[in-house]
mmCIF file of C-alpha atoms and ligand atoms in Angstrom:
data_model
loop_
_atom_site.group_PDB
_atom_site.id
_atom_site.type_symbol
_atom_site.label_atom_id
_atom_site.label_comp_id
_atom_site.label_asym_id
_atom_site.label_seq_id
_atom_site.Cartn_x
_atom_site.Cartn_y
_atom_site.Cartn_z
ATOM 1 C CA UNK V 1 22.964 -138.026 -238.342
ATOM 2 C CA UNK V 2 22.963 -136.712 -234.911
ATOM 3 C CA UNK V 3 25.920 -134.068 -235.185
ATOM 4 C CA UNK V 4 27.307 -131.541 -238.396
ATOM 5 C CA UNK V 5 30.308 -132.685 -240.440
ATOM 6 C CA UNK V 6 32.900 -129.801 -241.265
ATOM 7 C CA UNK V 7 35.188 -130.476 -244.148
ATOM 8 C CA UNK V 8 38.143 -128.360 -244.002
ATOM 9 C CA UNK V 9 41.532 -126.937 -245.864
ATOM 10 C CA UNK V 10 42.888 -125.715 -247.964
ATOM 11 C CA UNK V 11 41.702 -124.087 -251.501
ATOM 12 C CA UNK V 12 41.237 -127.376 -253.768
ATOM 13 C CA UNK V 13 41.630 -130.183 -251.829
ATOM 14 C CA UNK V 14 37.898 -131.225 -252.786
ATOM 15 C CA UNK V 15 35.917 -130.379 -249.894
ATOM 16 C CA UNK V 16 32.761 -129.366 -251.995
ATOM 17 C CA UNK V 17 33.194 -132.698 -254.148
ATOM 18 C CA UNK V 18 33.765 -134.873 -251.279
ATOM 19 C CA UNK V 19 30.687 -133.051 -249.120
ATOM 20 C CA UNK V 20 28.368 -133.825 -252.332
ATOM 21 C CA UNK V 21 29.822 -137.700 -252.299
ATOM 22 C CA UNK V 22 29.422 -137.805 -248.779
ATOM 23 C CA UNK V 23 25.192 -136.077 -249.101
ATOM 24 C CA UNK V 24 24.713 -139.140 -251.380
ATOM 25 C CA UNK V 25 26.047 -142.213 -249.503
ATOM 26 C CA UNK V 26 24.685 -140.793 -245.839
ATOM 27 C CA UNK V 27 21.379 -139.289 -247.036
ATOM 28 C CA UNK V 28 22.209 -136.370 -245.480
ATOM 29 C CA UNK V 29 21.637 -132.784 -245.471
ATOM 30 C CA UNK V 30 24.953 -131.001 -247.737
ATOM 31 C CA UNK V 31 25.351 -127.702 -247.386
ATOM 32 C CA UNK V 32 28.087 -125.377 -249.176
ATOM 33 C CA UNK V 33 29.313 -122.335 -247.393
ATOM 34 C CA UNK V 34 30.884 -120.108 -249.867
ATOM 35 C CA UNK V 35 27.524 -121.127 -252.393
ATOM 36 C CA UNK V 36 25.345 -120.018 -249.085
ATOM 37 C CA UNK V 37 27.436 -116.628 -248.222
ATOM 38 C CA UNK V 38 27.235 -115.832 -252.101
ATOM 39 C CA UNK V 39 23.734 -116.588 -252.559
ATOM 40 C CA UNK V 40 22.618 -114.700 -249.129
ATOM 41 C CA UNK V 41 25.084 -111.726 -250.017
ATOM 42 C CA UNK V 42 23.653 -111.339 -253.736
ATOM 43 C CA UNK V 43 27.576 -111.107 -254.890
ATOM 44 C CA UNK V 44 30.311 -113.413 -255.644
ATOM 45 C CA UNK V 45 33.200 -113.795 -253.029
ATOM 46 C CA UNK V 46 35.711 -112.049 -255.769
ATOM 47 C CA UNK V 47 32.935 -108.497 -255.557
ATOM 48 C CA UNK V 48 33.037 -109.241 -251.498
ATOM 49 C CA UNK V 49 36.417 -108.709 -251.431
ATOM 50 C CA UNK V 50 36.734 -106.365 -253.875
ATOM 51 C CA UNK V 51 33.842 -104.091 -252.758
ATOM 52 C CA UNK V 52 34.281 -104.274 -248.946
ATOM 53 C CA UNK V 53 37.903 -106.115 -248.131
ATOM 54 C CA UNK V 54 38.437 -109.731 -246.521
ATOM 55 C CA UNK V 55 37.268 -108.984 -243.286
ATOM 56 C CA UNK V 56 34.080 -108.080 -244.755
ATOM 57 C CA UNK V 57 33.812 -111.949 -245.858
ATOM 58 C CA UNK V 58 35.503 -112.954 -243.085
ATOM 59 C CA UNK V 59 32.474 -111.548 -240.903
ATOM 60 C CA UNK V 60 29.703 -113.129 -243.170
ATOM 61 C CA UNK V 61 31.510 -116.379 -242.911
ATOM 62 C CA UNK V 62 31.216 -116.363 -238.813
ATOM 63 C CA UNK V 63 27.434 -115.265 -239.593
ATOM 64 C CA UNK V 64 26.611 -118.613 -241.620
ATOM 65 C CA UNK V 65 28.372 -120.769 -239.468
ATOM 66 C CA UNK V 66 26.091 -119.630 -236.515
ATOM 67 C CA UNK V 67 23.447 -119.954 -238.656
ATOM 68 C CA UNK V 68 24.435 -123.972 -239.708
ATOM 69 C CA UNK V 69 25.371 -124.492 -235.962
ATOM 70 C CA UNK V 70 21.728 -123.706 -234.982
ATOM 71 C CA UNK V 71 20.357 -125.953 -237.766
ATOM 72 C CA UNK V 72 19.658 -129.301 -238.694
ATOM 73 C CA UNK V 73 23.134 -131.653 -238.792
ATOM 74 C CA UNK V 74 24.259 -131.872 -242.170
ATOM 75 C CA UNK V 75 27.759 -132.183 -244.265
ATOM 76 C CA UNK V 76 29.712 -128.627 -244.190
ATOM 77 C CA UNK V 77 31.795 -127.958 -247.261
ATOM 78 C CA UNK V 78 33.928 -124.986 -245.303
ATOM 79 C CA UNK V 79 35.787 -122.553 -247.348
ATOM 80 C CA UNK V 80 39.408 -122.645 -247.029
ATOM 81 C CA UNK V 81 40.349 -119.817 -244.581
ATOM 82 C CA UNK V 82 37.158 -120.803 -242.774
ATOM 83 C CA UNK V 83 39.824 -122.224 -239.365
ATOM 84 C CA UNK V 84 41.665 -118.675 -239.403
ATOM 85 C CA UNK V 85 39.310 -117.256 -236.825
ATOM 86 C CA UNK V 86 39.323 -119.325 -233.501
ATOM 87 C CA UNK V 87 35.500 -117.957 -232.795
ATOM 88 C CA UNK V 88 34.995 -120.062 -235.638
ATOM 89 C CA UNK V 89 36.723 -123.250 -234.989
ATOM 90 C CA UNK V 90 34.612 -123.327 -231.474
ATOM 91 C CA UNK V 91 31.456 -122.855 -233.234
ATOM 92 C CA UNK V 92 32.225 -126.164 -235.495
ATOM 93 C CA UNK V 93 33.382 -127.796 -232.135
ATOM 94 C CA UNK V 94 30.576 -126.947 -230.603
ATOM 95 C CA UNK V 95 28.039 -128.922 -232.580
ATOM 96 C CA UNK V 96 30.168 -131.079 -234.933
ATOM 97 C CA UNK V 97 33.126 -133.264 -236.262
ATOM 98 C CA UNK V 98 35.880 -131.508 -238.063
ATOM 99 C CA UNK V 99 37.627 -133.182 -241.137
ATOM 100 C CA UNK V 100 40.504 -131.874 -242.411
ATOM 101 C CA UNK V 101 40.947 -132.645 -246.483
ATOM 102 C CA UNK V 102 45.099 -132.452 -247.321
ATOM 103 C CA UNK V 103 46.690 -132.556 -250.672
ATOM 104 C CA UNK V 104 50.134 -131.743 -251.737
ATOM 105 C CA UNK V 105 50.820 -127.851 -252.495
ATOM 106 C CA UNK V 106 51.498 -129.478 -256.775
ATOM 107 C CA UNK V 107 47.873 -131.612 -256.348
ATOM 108 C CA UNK V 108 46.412 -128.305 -255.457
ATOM 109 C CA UNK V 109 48.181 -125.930 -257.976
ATOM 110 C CA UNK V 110 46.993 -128.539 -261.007
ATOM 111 C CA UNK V 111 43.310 -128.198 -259.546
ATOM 112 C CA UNK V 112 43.069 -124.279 -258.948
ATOM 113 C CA UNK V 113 45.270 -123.433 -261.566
ATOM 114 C CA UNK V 114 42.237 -122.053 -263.955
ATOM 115 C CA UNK V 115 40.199 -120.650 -261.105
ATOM 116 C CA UNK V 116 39.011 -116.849 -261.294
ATOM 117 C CA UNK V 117 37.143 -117.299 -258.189
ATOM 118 C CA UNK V 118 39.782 -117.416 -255.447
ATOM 119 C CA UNK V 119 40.466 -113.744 -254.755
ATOM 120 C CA UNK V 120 43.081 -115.441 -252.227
ATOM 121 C CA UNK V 121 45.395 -116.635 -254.968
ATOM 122 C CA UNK V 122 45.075 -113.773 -257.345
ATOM 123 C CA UNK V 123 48.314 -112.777 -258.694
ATOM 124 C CA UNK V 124 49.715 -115.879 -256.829
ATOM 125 C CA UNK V 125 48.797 -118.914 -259.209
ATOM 126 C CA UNK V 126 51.850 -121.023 -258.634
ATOM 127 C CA UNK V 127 52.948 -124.005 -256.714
ATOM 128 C CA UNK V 128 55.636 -121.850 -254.248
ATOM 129 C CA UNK V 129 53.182 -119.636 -253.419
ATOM 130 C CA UNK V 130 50.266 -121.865 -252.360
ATOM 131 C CA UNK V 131 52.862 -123.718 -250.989
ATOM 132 C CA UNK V 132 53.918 -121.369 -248.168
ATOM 133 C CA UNK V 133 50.594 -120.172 -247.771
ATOM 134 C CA UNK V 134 49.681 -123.551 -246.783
ATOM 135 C CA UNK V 135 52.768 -124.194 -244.419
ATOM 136 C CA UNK V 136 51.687 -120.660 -242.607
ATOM 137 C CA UNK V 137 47.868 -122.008 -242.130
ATOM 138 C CA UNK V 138 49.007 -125.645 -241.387
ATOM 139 C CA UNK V 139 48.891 -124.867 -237.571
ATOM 140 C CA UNK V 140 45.289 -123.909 -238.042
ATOM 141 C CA UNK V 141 43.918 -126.728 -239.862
ATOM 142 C CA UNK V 142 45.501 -129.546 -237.990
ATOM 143 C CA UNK V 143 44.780 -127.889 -234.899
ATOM 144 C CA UNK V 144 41.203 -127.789 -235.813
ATOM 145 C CA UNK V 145 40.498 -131.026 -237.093
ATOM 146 C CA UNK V 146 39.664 -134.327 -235.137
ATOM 147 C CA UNK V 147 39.961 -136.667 -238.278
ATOM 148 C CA UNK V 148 42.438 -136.220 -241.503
ATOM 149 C CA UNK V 149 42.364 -137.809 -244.687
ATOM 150 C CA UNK V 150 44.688 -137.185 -247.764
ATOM 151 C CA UNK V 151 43.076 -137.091 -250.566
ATOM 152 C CA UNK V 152 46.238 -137.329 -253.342
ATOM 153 C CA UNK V 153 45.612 -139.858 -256.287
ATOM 154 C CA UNK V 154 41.711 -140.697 -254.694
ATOM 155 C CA UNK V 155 38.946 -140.400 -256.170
ATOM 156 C CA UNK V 156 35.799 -138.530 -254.174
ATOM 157 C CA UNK V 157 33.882 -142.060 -253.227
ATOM 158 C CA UNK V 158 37.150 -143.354 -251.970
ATOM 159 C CA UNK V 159 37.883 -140.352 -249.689
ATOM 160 C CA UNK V 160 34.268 -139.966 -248.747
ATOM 161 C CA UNK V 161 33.754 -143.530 -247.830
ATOM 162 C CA UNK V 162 37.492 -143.419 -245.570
ATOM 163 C CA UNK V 163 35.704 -140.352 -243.564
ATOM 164 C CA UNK V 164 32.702 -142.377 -243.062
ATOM 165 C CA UNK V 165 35.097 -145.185 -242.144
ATOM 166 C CA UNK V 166 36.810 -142.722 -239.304
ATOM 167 C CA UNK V 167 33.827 -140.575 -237.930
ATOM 168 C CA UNK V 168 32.634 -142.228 -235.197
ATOM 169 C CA UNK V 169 29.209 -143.236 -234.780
ATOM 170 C CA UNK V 170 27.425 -140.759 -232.931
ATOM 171 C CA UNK V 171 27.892 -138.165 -235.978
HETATM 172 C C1 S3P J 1 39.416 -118.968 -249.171
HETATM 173 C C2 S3P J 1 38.913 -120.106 -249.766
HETATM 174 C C3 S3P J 1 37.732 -120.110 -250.639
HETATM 175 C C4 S3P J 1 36.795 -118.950 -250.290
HETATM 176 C C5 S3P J 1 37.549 -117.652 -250.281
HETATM 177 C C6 S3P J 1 38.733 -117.644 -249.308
HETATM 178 C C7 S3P J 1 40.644 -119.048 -248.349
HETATM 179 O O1 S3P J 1 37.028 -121.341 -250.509
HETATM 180 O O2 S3P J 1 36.168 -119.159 -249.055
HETATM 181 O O3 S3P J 1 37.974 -117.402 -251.583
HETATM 182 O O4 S3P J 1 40.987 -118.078 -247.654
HETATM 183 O O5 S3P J 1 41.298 -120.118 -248.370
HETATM 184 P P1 S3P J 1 37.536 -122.752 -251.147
HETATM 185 O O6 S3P J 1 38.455 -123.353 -250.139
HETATM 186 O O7 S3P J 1 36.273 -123.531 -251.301
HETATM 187 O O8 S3P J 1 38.204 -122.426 -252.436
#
């Protein structure tokens, strides 16, 4: 693996399951970004921004991407607002290939709906909701990404194997 491979979008589309799929079949180096900020920071992503606000996390998350970017290649698992800062779609240009995971706002709602850790969707667990939040960020992610897969009705080997398929060879 010569290069880094970002997953990204939106809030449960599978990016952590599909980086962990994608570890085992290339051998490679995985790491998670939200499970690195939390583990650096001492404090789950809910206390971040309920102690010190969303930029706060916002800040740490262009930290850990500098830090990947100057370390060995290995499958990203980005967290979902991850593409909101330009600074930090150049730094995954820079010294990578950017993957953007899609699923339908209903696909999403049906995996999230039980989640406690997504400060993001607090108060907001429905389909409309995550809906237009996803419509407003679309711009982002698909101007970001080089490769796209849906993953709707697939199972993790299926959608990590069709990114393998896609990514050229000199990742
Ligand atoms: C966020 C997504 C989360 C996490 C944070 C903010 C977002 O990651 O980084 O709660 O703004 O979409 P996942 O996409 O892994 O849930």
């Amino acid at each position: 693996m010569k290069k880094h491979i970002f997953l990204i979008g939106f809030m449960g589309v599978g990016k952590s399951t599909v980086s962990r799929k994608l570890k085992q079949l290339m051998h490679a180096e995985e790491i998670d970004m939200d499970a690195a900020i939390v583990r650096e920071n001492g404090m789950s992503i809910s206390e971040m921004f309920e102690k010190y606000g969303e930029e706060y996390f916002r800040d740490r998350e262009t930290q850990m991407l500098r830090k990947i970017a100057e370390g060995s290649p290995a499958v990203v698992s980005c967290g979902g607002g991850c593409v909101l800062r330009e600074e930090n779609v150049a730094i995954m240009k820079e010294c990578g290939t950017i993957v953007l995971l899609t699923a339908t706002p209903t696909t999403i709602y049906y995996r999230v709906r039980n989640s406690k850790s997504r400060p993001i969707l607090n108060g907001h667990m429905d389909v409309d909701y995550i809906s237009g939040l996803m419509e407003k960020r679309r711009p982002a992610y698909e101007g970001a990404c080089e490769i796209s897969v849906s993953t709707d009705g697939k199972r993790p080997e299926k959608i990590a194997r069709e990114i393998l398929d896609k990514v050229s060879s000199d990742t």
